[in-house]
PDB file of C-alpha atoms in Angstrom:
ATOM      1  CA  MET J   1      16.099 -20.714   0.900  1.00  0.00           C
ATOM      2  CA  THR J   2      13.675 -18.193   3.179  1.00  0.00           C
ATOM      3  CA  ASN J   3      15.371 -17.621   6.212  1.00  0.00           C
ATOM      4  CA  LYS J   4      12.271 -17.522   8.672  1.00  0.00           C
ATOM      5  CA  SER J   5      13.833 -15.414  11.376  1.00  0.00           C
ATOM      6  CA  VAL J   6      14.262 -12.115   9.050  1.00  0.00           C
ATOM      7  CA  LYS J   7      11.285  -9.874  10.087  1.00  0.00           C
ATOM      8  CA  GLN J   8       8.758  -8.321   7.644  1.00  0.00           C
ATOM      9  CA  PRO J   9       7.394  -4.601   8.248  1.00  0.00           C
ATOM     10  CA  ASN J  10       4.038  -4.090   7.910  1.00  0.00           C
ATOM     11  CA  GLY J  11       2.095  -0.292   8.120  1.00  0.00           C
ATOM     12  CA  VAL J  12       2.862   2.898   7.040  1.00  0.00           C
ATOM     13  CA  LEU J  13       4.998   5.309   7.682  1.00  0.00           C
ATOM     14  CA  ILE J  14       4.950   9.267   8.209  1.00  0.00           C
ATOM     15  CA  VAL J  15       7.677  10.816   6.342  1.00  0.00           C
ATOM     16  CA  ASP J  16       9.348  14.233   6.238  1.00  0.00           C
ATOM     17  CA  LYS J  17      10.949  13.934   2.526  1.00  0.00           C
ATOM     18  CA  PRO J  18      13.477  16.472   2.978  1.00  0.00           C
ATOM     19  CA  LYS J  19      14.383  19.074  -0.121  1.00  0.00           C
ATOM     20  CA  GLY J  20      16.886  17.372  -2.611  1.00  0.00           C
ATOM     21  CA  VAL J  21      15.734  13.959  -3.436  1.00  0.00           C
ATOM     22  CA  THR J  22      13.280  12.446  -5.539  1.00  0.00           C
ATOM     23  CA  SER J  23      10.694  10.743  -3.799  1.00  0.00           C
ATOM     24  CA  HIS J  24      12.090   7.327  -5.150  1.00  0.00           C
ATOM     25  CA  ASP J  25      15.426   8.300  -3.269  1.00  0.00           C
ATOM     26  CA  VAL J  26      13.139   8.303  -0.148  1.00  0.00           C
ATOM     27  CA  ILE J  27      12.342   5.149  -1.045  1.00  0.00           C
ATOM     28  CA  ASN J  28      15.482   3.402  -1.769  1.00  0.00           C
ATOM     29  CA  SER J  29      16.661   5.455   1.637  1.00  0.00           C
ATOM     30  CA  LEU J  30      13.807   3.593   3.228  1.00  0.00           C
ATOM     31  CA  ARG J  31      14.581  -0.174   1.528  1.00  0.00           C
ATOM     32  CA  ARG J  32      17.983  -0.140   2.996  1.00  0.00           C
ATOM     33  CA  LEU J  33      16.859   0.932   6.386  1.00  0.00           C
ATOM     34  CA  TYR J  34      14.100  -1.525   6.691  1.00  0.00           C
ATOM     35  CA  GLN J  35      16.382  -4.346   5.377  1.00  0.00           C
ATOM     36  CA  PHE J  36      13.666  -5.054   3.055  1.00  0.00           C
ATOM     37  CA  LYS J  37      12.051  -4.245  -0.722  1.00  0.00           C
ATOM     38  CA  LYS J  38       8.408  -4.269  -0.689  1.00  0.00           C
ATOM     39  CA  ILE J  39       7.215  -0.391  -0.351  1.00  0.00           C
ATOM     40  CA  GLY J  40       5.424   2.401  -2.051  1.00  0.00           C
ATOM     41  CA  HIS J  41       4.624   5.669  -1.500  1.00  0.00           C
ATOM     42  CA  THR J  42       0.681   8.159  -2.091  1.00  0.00           C
ATOM     43  CA  GLY J  43       1.931  10.671  -3.610  1.00  0.00           C
ATOM     44  CA  THR J  44       4.997  12.156  -5.490  1.00  0.00           C
ATOM     45  CA  LEU J  45       6.952  15.020  -4.300  1.00  0.00           C
ATOM     46  CA  ASP J  46       8.942  17.478  -6.571  1.00  0.00           C
ATOM     47  CA  PRO J  47      12.342  17.056  -5.838  1.00  0.00           C
ATOM     48  CA  ASN J  48      12.478  20.951  -4.650  1.00  0.00           C
ATOM     49  CA  ALA J  49       9.812  20.047  -2.550  1.00  0.00           C
ATOM     50  CA  SER J  50       9.908  18.708   0.672  1.00  0.00           C
ATOM     51  CA  GLY J  51       6.687  17.765   3.442  1.00  0.00           C
ATOM     52  CA  VAL J  52       5.188  14.610   4.288  1.00  0.00           C
ATOM     53  CA  MET J  53       4.981  11.300   2.575  1.00  0.00           C
ATOM     54  CA  LEU J  54       3.133   8.430   3.637  1.00  0.00           C
ATOM     55  CA  VAL J  55       4.843   5.016   3.236  1.00  0.00           C
ATOM     56  CA  CYS J  56       3.507   1.753   3.336  1.00  0.00           C
ATOM     57  CA  PHE J  57       5.354  -1.286   3.757  1.00  0.00           C
ATOM     58  CA  GLY J  58       4.704  -4.543   2.930  1.00  0.00           C
ATOM     59  CA  PRO J  59       1.031  -6.104   2.931  1.00  0.00           C
ATOM     60  CA  ALA J  60       0.168  -2.362   3.767  1.00  0.00           C
ATOM     61  CA  THR J  61       0.595  -1.641   0.183  1.00  0.00           C
ATOM     62  CA  LYS J  62      -1.955  -3.893  -1.412  1.00  0.00           C
ATOM     63  CA  PHE J  63      -3.720  -0.164  -0.167  1.00  0.00           C
ATOM     64  CA  ILE J  64      -1.917   2.766  -1.858  1.00  0.00           C
ATOM     65  CA  GLN J  65      -4.766   3.453  -3.860  1.00  0.00           C
ATOM     66  CA  TYR J  66      -6.965   4.522  -1.126  1.00  0.00           C
ATOM     67  CA  PHE J  67      -4.829   6.838   1.209  1.00  0.00           C
ATOM     68  CA  THR J  68      -4.117   9.064  -2.401  1.00  0.00           C
ATOM     69  CA  ASP J  69      -7.685  10.344  -2.886  1.00  0.00           C
ATOM     70  CA  THR J  70      -7.178  12.881   0.550  1.00  0.00           C
ATOM     71  CA  ASP J  71      -6.804  16.574   0.351  1.00  0.00           C
ATOM     72  CA  LYS J  72      -2.883  18.419   1.254  1.00  0.00           C
ATOM     73  CA  THR J  73      -2.029  21.350   2.612  1.00  0.00           C
ATOM     74  CA  TYR J  74       1.382  23.305   1.619  1.00  0.00           C
ATOM     75  CA  GLN J  75       3.602  26.146   2.284  1.00  0.00           C
ATOM     76  CA  ALA J  76       4.085  27.361  -0.610  1.00  0.00           C
ATOM     77  CA  GLU J  77       6.762  30.557  -2.059  1.00  0.00           C
ATOM     78  CA  VAL J  78       5.564  32.288  -5.367  1.00  0.00           C
ATOM     79  CA  ILE J  79       7.769  34.679  -7.176  1.00  0.00           C
ATOM     80  CA  PHE J  80       7.050  37.179  -8.880  1.00  0.00           C
ATOM     81  CA  GLY J  81       8.319  39.096 -12.553  1.00  0.00           C
ATOM     82  CA  LEU J  82       9.256  34.815 -13.677  1.00  0.00           C
ATOM     83  CA  GLU J  83       7.579  32.788 -15.835  1.00  0.00           C
ATOM     84  CA  THR J  84       9.677  29.100 -16.304  1.00  0.00           C
ATOM     85  CA  ASP J  85       8.478  26.201 -18.603  1.00  0.00           C
ATOM     86  CA  THR J  86       8.040  23.975 -15.298  1.00  0.00           C
ATOM     87  CA  TYR J  87       6.284  26.776 -13.617  1.00  0.00           C
ATOM     88  CA  ASP J  88       8.352  26.717 -10.762  1.00  0.00           C
ATOM     89  CA  ALA J  89      12.096  27.885 -10.081  1.00  0.00           C
ATOM     90  CA  THR J  90      14.572  25.783 -11.433  1.00  0.00           C
ATOM     91  CA  GLY J  91      12.871  25.161 -15.072  1.00  0.00           C
ATOM     92  CA  LYS J  92      14.189  27.360 -18.155  1.00  0.00           C
ATOM     93  CA  VAL J  93      13.352  31.248 -17.948  1.00  0.00           C
ATOM     94  CA  LEU J  94      10.693  31.952 -20.369  1.00  0.00           C
ATOM     95  CA  ARG J  95      10.181  35.359 -19.462  1.00  0.00           C
ATOM     96  CA  VAL J  96      11.770  37.649 -16.743  1.00  0.00           C
ATOM     97  CA  CYS J  97       8.806  40.700 -16.296  1.00  0.00           C
ATOM     98  CA  THR J  98       8.124  43.628 -13.905  1.00  0.00           C
ATOM     99  CA  PRO J  99       5.368  42.958 -10.811  1.00  0.00           C
ATOM    100  CA  ASP J 100       3.188  46.252  -9.606  1.00  0.00           C
ATOM    101  CA  PHE J 101       0.859  45.578  -7.344  1.00  0.00           C
ATOM    102  CA  SER J 102      -0.752  46.269  -3.800  1.00  0.00           C
ATOM    103  CA  ILE J 103      -1.123  43.888  -0.842  1.00  0.00           C
ATOM    104  CA  ALA J 104      -4.540  44.572  -1.729  1.00  0.00           C
ATOM    105  CA  ALA J 105      -4.650  43.595  -4.936  1.00  0.00           C
ATOM    106  CA  LEU J 106      -3.165  40.306  -3.868  1.00  0.00           C
ATOM    107  CA  HIS J 107      -5.530  39.830  -1.216  1.00  0.00           C
ATOM    108  CA  HIS J 108      -8.207  39.946  -3.435  1.00  0.00           C
ATOM    109  CA  ALA J 109      -6.933  37.472  -6.157  1.00  0.00           C
ATOM    110  CA  LEU J 110      -6.322  35.199  -3.924  1.00  0.00           C
ATOM    111  CA  GLN J 111      -9.521  34.413  -2.828  1.00  0.00           C
ATOM    112  CA  GLN J 112     -10.666  33.476  -6.845  1.00  0.00           C
ATOM    113  CA  PHE J 113      -8.627  30.162  -5.866  1.00  0.00           C
ATOM    114  CA  LYS J 114     -11.121  29.369  -3.689  1.00  0.00           C
ATOM    115  CA  GLY J 115     -13.531  26.594  -4.048  1.00  0.00           C
ATOM    116  CA  ASP J 116     -14.123  24.435  -6.723  1.00  0.00           C
ATOM    117  CA  LEU J 117     -12.433  25.519  -9.356  1.00  0.00           C
ATOM    118  CA  MET J 118     -10.759  23.504 -13.442  1.00  0.00           C
ATOM    119  CA  GLN J 119      -7.343  23.291 -13.256  1.00  0.00           C
ATOM    120  CA  LYS J 120      -4.007  23.146 -15.854  1.00  0.00           C
ATOM    121  CA  PRO J 121      -1.232  20.955 -14.554  1.00  0.00           C
ATOM    122  CA  PRO J 122       1.958  21.937 -15.762  1.00  0.00           C
ATOM    123  CA  ILE J 123       3.555  19.428 -19.287  1.00  0.00           C
ATOM    124  CA  TYR J 124       6.284  18.863 -17.417  1.00  0.00           C
ATOM    125  CA  SER J 125       4.320  16.400 -14.653  1.00  0.00           C
ATOM    126  CA  ALA J 126       4.173  12.697 -14.110  1.00  0.00           C
ATOM    127  CA  LEU J 127       0.724  12.397 -15.321  1.00  0.00           C
ATOM    128  CA  LYS J 128       0.271  10.239 -18.149  1.00  0.00           C
ATOM    129  CA  LYS J 129      -0.853  10.267 -22.043  1.00  0.00           C
ATOM    130  CA  ASP J 130      -1.049   6.991 -23.824  1.00  0.00           C
ATOM    131  CA  GLY J 131       1.134   5.183 -20.950  1.00  0.00           C
ATOM    132  CA  LYS J 132       3.883   8.147 -21.630  1.00  0.00           C
ATOM    133  CA  LYS J 133       4.507  11.169 -18.335  1.00  0.00           C
ATOM    134  CA  TYR J 134       3.949  14.551 -19.693  1.00  0.00           C
ATOM    135  CA  TYR J 135       7.951  15.372 -19.396  1.00  0.00           C
ATOM    136  CA  ASP J 136       8.808  13.134 -21.542  1.00  0.00           C
ATOM    137  CA  TYR J 137       6.865  14.464 -24.601  1.00  0.00           C
ATOM    138  CA  ALA J 138       8.345  18.445 -23.257  1.00  0.00           C
ATOM    139  CA  ARG J 139      11.363  16.930 -23.219  1.00  0.00           C
ATOM    140  CA  ALA J 140      11.128  15.010 -26.401  1.00  0.00           C
ATOM    141  CA  GLY J 141       9.778  18.442 -27.780  1.00  0.00           C
ATOM    142  CA  ARG J 142       6.628  17.295 -28.437  1.00  0.00           C
ATOM    143  CA  MET J 143       3.766  19.865 -27.804  1.00  0.00           C
ATOM    144  CA  VAL J 144       1.073  17.861 -26.511  1.00  0.00           C
ATOM    145  CA  GLU J 145      -1.832  19.580 -25.331  1.00  0.00           C
ATOM    146  CA  MET J 146      -2.440  18.879 -21.211  1.00  0.00           C
ATOM    147  CA  PRO J 147      -6.322  18.317 -20.017  1.00  0.00           C
ATOM    148  CA  GLU J 148      -7.611  19.955 -17.560  1.00  0.00           C
ATOM    149  CA  ARG J 149      -9.663  19.079 -14.278  1.00  0.00           C
ATOM    150  CA  ALA J 150     -11.254  19.664 -11.674  1.00  0.00           C
ATOM    151  CA  ILE J 151      -9.559  20.356  -8.235  1.00  0.00           C
ATOM    152  CA  ARG J 152     -10.904  22.454  -5.081  1.00  0.00           C
ATOM    153  CA  ILE J 153      -9.462  25.213  -2.711  1.00  0.00           C
ATOM    154  CA  TYR J 154     -10.219  24.581   0.648  1.00  0.00           C
ATOM    155  CA  GLN J 155      -8.044  27.866   2.076  1.00  0.00           C
ATOM    156  CA  ILE J 156      -5.653  29.884   0.966  1.00  0.00           C
ATOM    157  CA  GLU J 157      -3.283  32.807   2.817  1.00  0.00           C
ATOM    158  CA  ILE J 158      -1.043  34.624   2.524  1.00  0.00           C
ATOM    159  CA  ARG J 159       1.876  34.318   5.580  1.00  0.00           C
ATOM    160  CA  LYS J 160       4.642  36.051   4.502  1.00  0.00           C
ATOM    161  CA  ILE J 161       4.629  39.635   2.888  1.00  0.00           C
ATOM    162  CA  ASP J 162       8.158  41.193   3.241  1.00  0.00           C
ATOM    163  CA  ALA J 163       9.892  40.101   0.086  1.00  0.00           C
ATOM    164  CA  LEU J 164       6.173  41.367  -2.065  1.00  0.00           C
ATOM    165  CA  PRO J 165       6.705  42.231  -4.903  1.00  0.00           C
ATOM    166  CA  GLN J 166       9.360  40.288  -5.793  1.00  0.00           C
ATOM    167  CA  ARG J 167       8.200  36.778  -3.924  1.00  0.00           C
ATOM    168  CA  CYS J 168       5.676  35.877  -0.719  1.00  0.00           C
ATOM    169  CA  GLU J 169       5.004  32.891   0.723  1.00  0.00           C
ATOM    170  CA  PHE J 170       1.621  31.201   1.335  1.00  0.00           C
ATOM    171  CA  LEU J 171      -0.634  28.616   3.066  1.00  0.00           C
ATOM    172  CA  VAL J 172      -3.002  26.843   0.684  1.00  0.00           C
ATOM    173  CA  HIS J 173      -5.625  23.963   2.018  1.00  0.00           C
ATOM    174  CA  CYS J 174      -6.667  21.871  -1.430  1.00  0.00           C
ATOM    175  CA  SER J 175      -7.720  18.172  -2.791  1.00  0.00           C
ATOM    176  CA  SER J 176      -5.545  15.858  -4.532  1.00  0.00           C
ATOM    177  CA  GLY J 177      -4.937  16.595  -7.711  1.00  0.00           C
ATOM    178  CA  THR J 178      -3.654  20.575  -7.285  1.00  0.00           C
ATOM    179  CA  TYR J 179      -0.742  21.399  -9.040  1.00  0.00           C
ATOM    180  CA  ILE J 180       1.507  24.378  -6.088  1.00  0.00           C
ATOM    181  CA  ARG J 181       2.933  24.849  -9.171  1.00  0.00           C
ATOM    182  CA  SER J 182      -0.238  25.540 -11.750  1.00  0.00           C
ATOM    183  CA  LEU J 183      -1.473  27.581  -8.940  1.00  0.00           C
ATOM    184  CA  CYS J 184       1.660  30.289  -8.686  1.00  0.00           C
ATOM    185  CA  HIS J 185       1.617  29.904 -12.347  1.00  0.00           C
ATOM    186  CA  ASP J 186      -2.125  31.096 -12.522  1.00  0.00           C
ATOM    187  CA  LEU J 187      -1.855  33.262 -10.148  1.00  0.00           C
ATOM    188  CA  GLY J 188       0.540  35.258 -11.897  1.00  0.00           C
ATOM    189  CA  THR J 189      -1.815  35.570 -14.603  1.00  0.00           C
ATOM    190  CA  VAL J 190      -4.416  37.185 -12.594  1.00  0.00           C
ATOM    191  CA  MET J 191      -1.943  39.505 -11.622  1.00  0.00           C
ATOM    192  CA  ASN J 192      -1.357  40.471 -14.719  1.00  0.00           C
ATOM    193  CA  THR J 193       2.324  39.457 -14.286  1.00  0.00           C
ATOM    194  CA  CYS J 194       4.411  36.136 -15.124  1.00  0.00           C
ATOM    195  CA  ALA J 195       4.979  33.724 -11.440  1.00  0.00           C
ATOM    196  CA  CYS J 196       6.146  30.679 -11.027  1.00  0.00           C
ATOM    197  CA  MET J 197       6.444  28.832  -7.678  1.00  0.00           C
ATOM    198  CA  GLY J 198       9.660  29.208  -5.198  1.00  0.00           C
ATOM    199  CA  ASP J 199      10.087  26.547  -2.330  1.00  0.00           C
ATOM    200  CA  LEU J 200       7.220  24.309  -1.028  1.00  0.00           C
ATOM    201  CA  ARG J 201       7.016  22.698   1.850  1.00  0.00           C
ATOM    202  CA  ARG J 202       3.883  19.879   2.216  1.00  0.00           C
ATOM    203  CA  THR J 203       2.682  19.480   6.497  1.00  0.00           C
ATOM    204  CA  ALA J 204      -0.119  17.646   5.889  1.00  0.00           C
ATOM    205  CA  VAL J 205      -1.611  14.753   4.186  1.00  0.00           C
ATOM    206  CA  GLY J 206      -5.524  14.740   5.383  1.00  0.00           C
ATOM    207  CA  ARG J 207      -4.799  14.885   9.727  1.00  0.00           C
ATOM    208  CA  TRP J 208      -1.404  13.545   8.882  1.00  0.00           C
ATOM    209  CA  ARG J 209       0.958  16.241  10.212  1.00  0.00           C
ATOM    210  CA  ILE J 210       4.421  17.996   9.709  1.00  0.00           C
ATOM    211  CA  GLU J 211       4.985  16.991  13.295  1.00  0.00           C
ATOM    212  CA  ASN J 212       4.558  13.771  13.103  1.00  0.00           C
ATOM    213  CA  ALA J 213       6.957  12.580  10.526  1.00  0.00           C
ATOM    214  CA  HIS J 214      10.216  11.384  10.401  1.00  0.00           C
ATOM    215  CA  THR J 215      13.010  12.583   9.212  1.00  0.00           C
ATOM    216  CA  LEU J 216      15.707   9.978   7.273  1.00  0.00           C
ATOM    217  CA  SER J 217      18.660  11.404   9.723  1.00  0.00           C
ATOM    218  CA  ASN J 218      16.290  10.567  12.434  1.00  0.00           C
ATOM    219  CA  LEU J 219      15.580   7.031  11.056  1.00  0.00           C
ATOM    220  CA  GLU J 220      18.696   6.451  10.571  1.00  0.00           C
ATOM    221  CA  LYS J 221      20.246   7.062  14.119  1.00  0.00           C
ATOM    222  CA  MET J 222      17.133   4.041  15.870  1.00  0.00           C
ATOM    223  CA  SER J 223      18.023   0.565  15.938  1.00  0.00           C
ATOM    224  CA  MET J 224      15.349  -1.696  13.778  1.00  0.00           C
ATOM    225  CA  ALA J 225      13.285  -2.238  16.805  1.00  0.00           C
ATOM    226  CA  GLU J 226      12.504   1.069  16.445  1.00  0.00           C
ATOM    227  CA  ARG J 227      11.960   1.721  12.834  1.00  0.00           C
ATOM    228  CA  PHE J 228       9.305  -1.139  13.549  1.00  0.00           C
ATOM    229  CA  GLU J 229       7.869   0.688  16.177  1.00  0.00           C
ATOM    230  CA  ARG J 230       7.022   4.112  14.406  1.00  0.00           C
ATOM    231  CA  LEU J 231       4.527   2.253  11.651  1.00  0.00           C
ATOM    232  CA  GLN J 232       1.577   2.427  12.447  1.00  0.00           C
ATOM    233  CA  SER J 233      -1.884   0.353  10.684  1.00  0.00           C
ATOM    234  CA  ALA J 234      -3.277   1.293   7.217  1.00  0.00           C
ATOM    235  CA  GLU J 235      -6.917   0.615   9.562  1.00  0.00           C
ATOM    236  CA  ARG J 236      -5.564   4.116  11.082  1.00  0.00           C
ATOM    237  CA  PHE J 237      -5.425   5.439   7.457  1.00  0.00           C
ATOM    238  CA  LEU J 238      -8.644   4.810   6.529  1.00  0.00           C
ATOM    239  CA  ASP J 239     -11.232   6.205   8.970  1.00  0.00           C
ATOM    240  CA  GLN J 240     -12.630   8.037   6.215  1.00  0.00           C
ATOM    241  CA  TYR J 241     -14.162   5.493   5.213  1.00  0.00           C
ATOM    242  CA  ASP J 242     -17.482   4.041   6.633  1.00  0.00           C
ATOM    243  CA  SER J 243     -17.596   0.701   7.690  1.00  0.00           C
ATOM    244  CA  VAL J 244     -19.826  -2.230   7.521  1.00  0.00           C
ATOM    245  CA  GLN J 245     -19.307  -5.427  10.337  1.00  0.00           C
ATOM    246  CA  SER J 246     -20.180  -9.086   9.912  1.00  0.00           C
ATOM    247  CA  ASN J 247     -22.251 -11.374  12.069  1.00  0.00           C
ATOM    248  CA  ALA J 248     -20.380 -14.772  13.151  1.00  0.00           C
ATOM    249  CA  TRP J 249     -21.921 -16.508   9.568  1.00  0.00           C
ATOM    250  CA  GLY J 250     -20.248 -13.669   7.290  1.00  0.00           C
ATOM    251  CA  ASP J 251     -17.102 -13.906   8.946  1.00  0.00           C
ATOM    252  CA  ARG J 252     -17.115 -16.845   7.485  1.00  0.00           C
ATOM    253  CA  PHE J 253     -17.526 -15.001   3.827  1.00  0.00           C
ATOM    254  CA  ILE J 254     -15.223 -12.450   4.224  1.00  0.00           C
ATOM    255  CA  GLY J 255     -12.374 -14.730   5.623  1.00  0.00           C
ATOM    256  CA  ASN J 256     -12.811 -16.479   2.275  1.00  0.00           C
ATOM    257  CA  GLY J 257     -13.024 -13.234   0.453  1.00  0.00           C
ATOM    258  CA  ALA J 258     -16.276 -13.337  -0.393  1.00  0.00           C
ATOM    259  CA  GLU J 259     -19.635 -10.587  -0.341  1.00  0.00           C
ATOM    260  CA  LEU J 260     -21.826  -9.074   2.508  1.00  0.00           C
ATOM    261  CA  TYR J 261     -24.663  -9.271   2.597  1.00  0.00           C
ATOM    262  CA  ALA J 262     -28.039  -7.865   4.919  1.00  0.00           C
ATOM    263  CA  TRP J 263     -28.669 -11.045   6.190  1.00  0.00           C
ATOM    264  CA  ASN J 264     -24.592 -12.004   7.493  1.00  0.00           C
ATOM    265  CA  SER J 265     -24.004  -8.509   8.321  1.00  0.00           C
ATOM    266  CA  MET J 266     -24.452  -6.449  11.666  1.00  0.00           C
ATOM    267  CA  THR J 267     -24.745  -3.554   9.702  1.00  0.00           C
ATOM    268  CA  GLY J 268     -27.361  -2.318   7.838  1.00  0.00           C
ATOM    269  CA  PHE J 269     -27.819  -1.251   3.533  1.00  0.00           C
ATOM    270  CA  GLU J 270     -30.497   0.986   4.306  1.00  0.00           C
ATOM    271  CA  LYS J 271     -28.035   4.063   3.588  1.00  0.00           C
ATOM    272  CA  LEU J 272     -25.454   2.530   1.850  1.00  0.00           C
ATOM    273  CA  GLU J 273     -25.403   4.237  -1.865  1.00  0.00           C
ATOM    274  CA  ALA J 274     -23.811   2.199  -5.708  1.00  0.00           C
ATOM    275  CA  ASP J 275     -19.813   1.389  -5.599  1.00  0.00           C
ATOM    276  CA  GLN J 276     -19.103   3.830  -1.533  1.00  0.00           C
ATOM    277  CA  LEU J 277     -15.858   2.302  -0.146  1.00  0.00           C
ATOM    278  CA  LEU J 278     -16.533   0.994   3.390  1.00  0.00           C
ATOM    279  CA  ARG J 279     -14.115  -0.954   5.577  1.00  0.00           C
ATOM    280  CA  ILE J 280     -15.154  -4.232   6.937  1.00  0.00           C
ATOM    281  CA  TYR J 281     -14.859  -5.277  10.420  1.00  0.00           C
ATOM    282  CA  ASP J 282     -15.099  -8.938  11.370  1.00  0.00           C
ATOM    283  CA  SER J 283     -17.610  -9.819  14.407  1.00  0.00           C
ATOM    284  CA  GLN J 284     -14.593  -9.693  16.610  1.00  0.00           C
ATOM    285  CA  GLY J 285     -14.250  -6.078  15.360  1.00  0.00           C
ATOM    286  CA  ARG J 286     -11.218  -6.759  14.094  1.00  0.00           C
ATOM    287  CA  PHE J 287     -10.187  -4.733   9.986  1.00  0.00           C
ATOM    288  CA  LYS J 288     -10.259  -6.907   7.833  1.00  0.00           C
ATOM    289  CA  GLY J 289     -10.200  -4.610   4.650  1.00  0.00           C
ATOM    290  CA  ILE J 290     -11.652  -2.534   2.127  1.00  0.00           C
ATOM    291  CA  GLY J 291     -14.902  -3.130  -0.101  1.00  0.00           C
ATOM    292  CA  GLN J 292     -17.637  -1.178  -2.108  1.00  0.00           C
ATOM    293  CA  PHE J 293     -21.410  -1.751  -1.795  1.00  0.00           C
ATOM    294  CA  ARG J 294     -22.636  -2.714  -5.182  1.00  0.00           C
ATOM    295  CA  LEU J 295     -26.457  -2.280  -6.258  1.00  0.00           C
ATOM    296  CA  ASN J 296     -27.953  -5.919  -5.488  1.00  0.00           C
ATOM    297  CA  GLY J 297     -27.180  -4.599  -2.282  1.00  0.00           C
ATOM    298  CA  LYS J 298     -23.197  -6.377  -1.404  1.00  0.00           C
ATOM    299  CA  VAL J 299     -20.693  -5.522   0.122  1.00  0.00           C
ATOM    300  CA  GLN J 300     -17.305  -6.744  -2.684  1.00  0.00           C
ATOM    301  CA  PRO J 301     -14.532  -7.371  -0.720  1.00  0.00           C
ATOM    302  CA  THR J 302     -11.929  -5.066  -3.036  1.00  0.00           C
ATOM    303  CA  GLU J 303      -9.028  -5.849  -0.797  1.00  0.00           C
ATOM    304  CA  PRO J 304      -8.228  -8.281   1.592  1.00  0.00           C
ATOM    305  CA  CYS J 305      -7.065  -7.877   5.455  1.00  0.00           C
ATOM    306  CA  VAL J 306      -4.167  -5.986   6.410  1.00  0.00           C
ATOM    307  CA  ARG J 307      -2.157  -8.717   9.570  1.00  0.00           C
ATOM    308  CA  PRO J 308      -2.515  -6.925  12.843  1.00  0.00           C
ATOM    309  CA  LEU J 309       0.581  -4.472  13.227  1.00  0.00           C
ATOM    310  CA  LYS J 310       3.634  -6.401  14.397  1.00  0.00           C
ATOM    311  CA  MET J 311       7.632  -7.303  13.518  1.00  0.00           C
ATOM    312  CA  MET J 312       6.409 -11.054  11.097  1.00  0.00           C
ATOM    313  CA  ASN J 313       8.181 -13.566  10.459  1.00  0.00           C
ATOM    314  CA  SER J 314       8.652 -14.272   6.348  1.00  0.00           C
ATOM    315  CA  GLU J 315       6.910 -16.300   4.376  1.00  0.00           C
TER     316      GLU J 315
END
């Protein structure tokens, strides 16, 4: 029989992942700290990388898919003169060369990566082909083609150049799905040399910055109540989506997971676009979940309401 006094977390925690552990290791640590199993994260960081991870607890895990398509900001180190199979310094060395370029040439090369472009992710990645991860193909020695995909670089600029031409540090603000390892590799090609990624730190996911993140070591020192206080409502992480609000009649519909129409909504649908994702609120302004606008003039709920953030009794 389930213990009714057991408290369950519900919300999102901003974590500062340490270098040298996997994202899954972080989740396991949080499961131990919160004594709770239903935890998921919104984007993997390589073991050699550190920085911001958004971690969801309990009912908030239903919204993970809506957090993932979020821009990211990184501080990255590129190592010139070294090419590896993983595109970072932890991989097998494939080629060593002598970099020879000016700072002006580096500035010019970086500008070529701004805006919309196509990028080929590294073969050692968790992306999948036919249900199997690409790094499994690579480890088995199988040659498979990695397709390019569209990304966007909003900002890229040099931050530290005192170790040039061997290495430098730069800041990059990019779309979700961008591989910084590939960016470093491709930068080497543009510079007529070879390159791979060194250290990497994710400093922001959307508007959620490293300054707001909690380290595992600090969470270790907190009481359970203090850890719960660090959780934030999932609703706060969905403000990139427009919203609709039901009227009193619509409250009954969305309360049962049914569609919202113009007649049972306080919000006009005239400016909505097909398949647009929307936050749904009831007539009292309470967050009820995420929905999608359909061409037949209705908002179809896709995920139910996350309950108000609090320490809840288990079912």
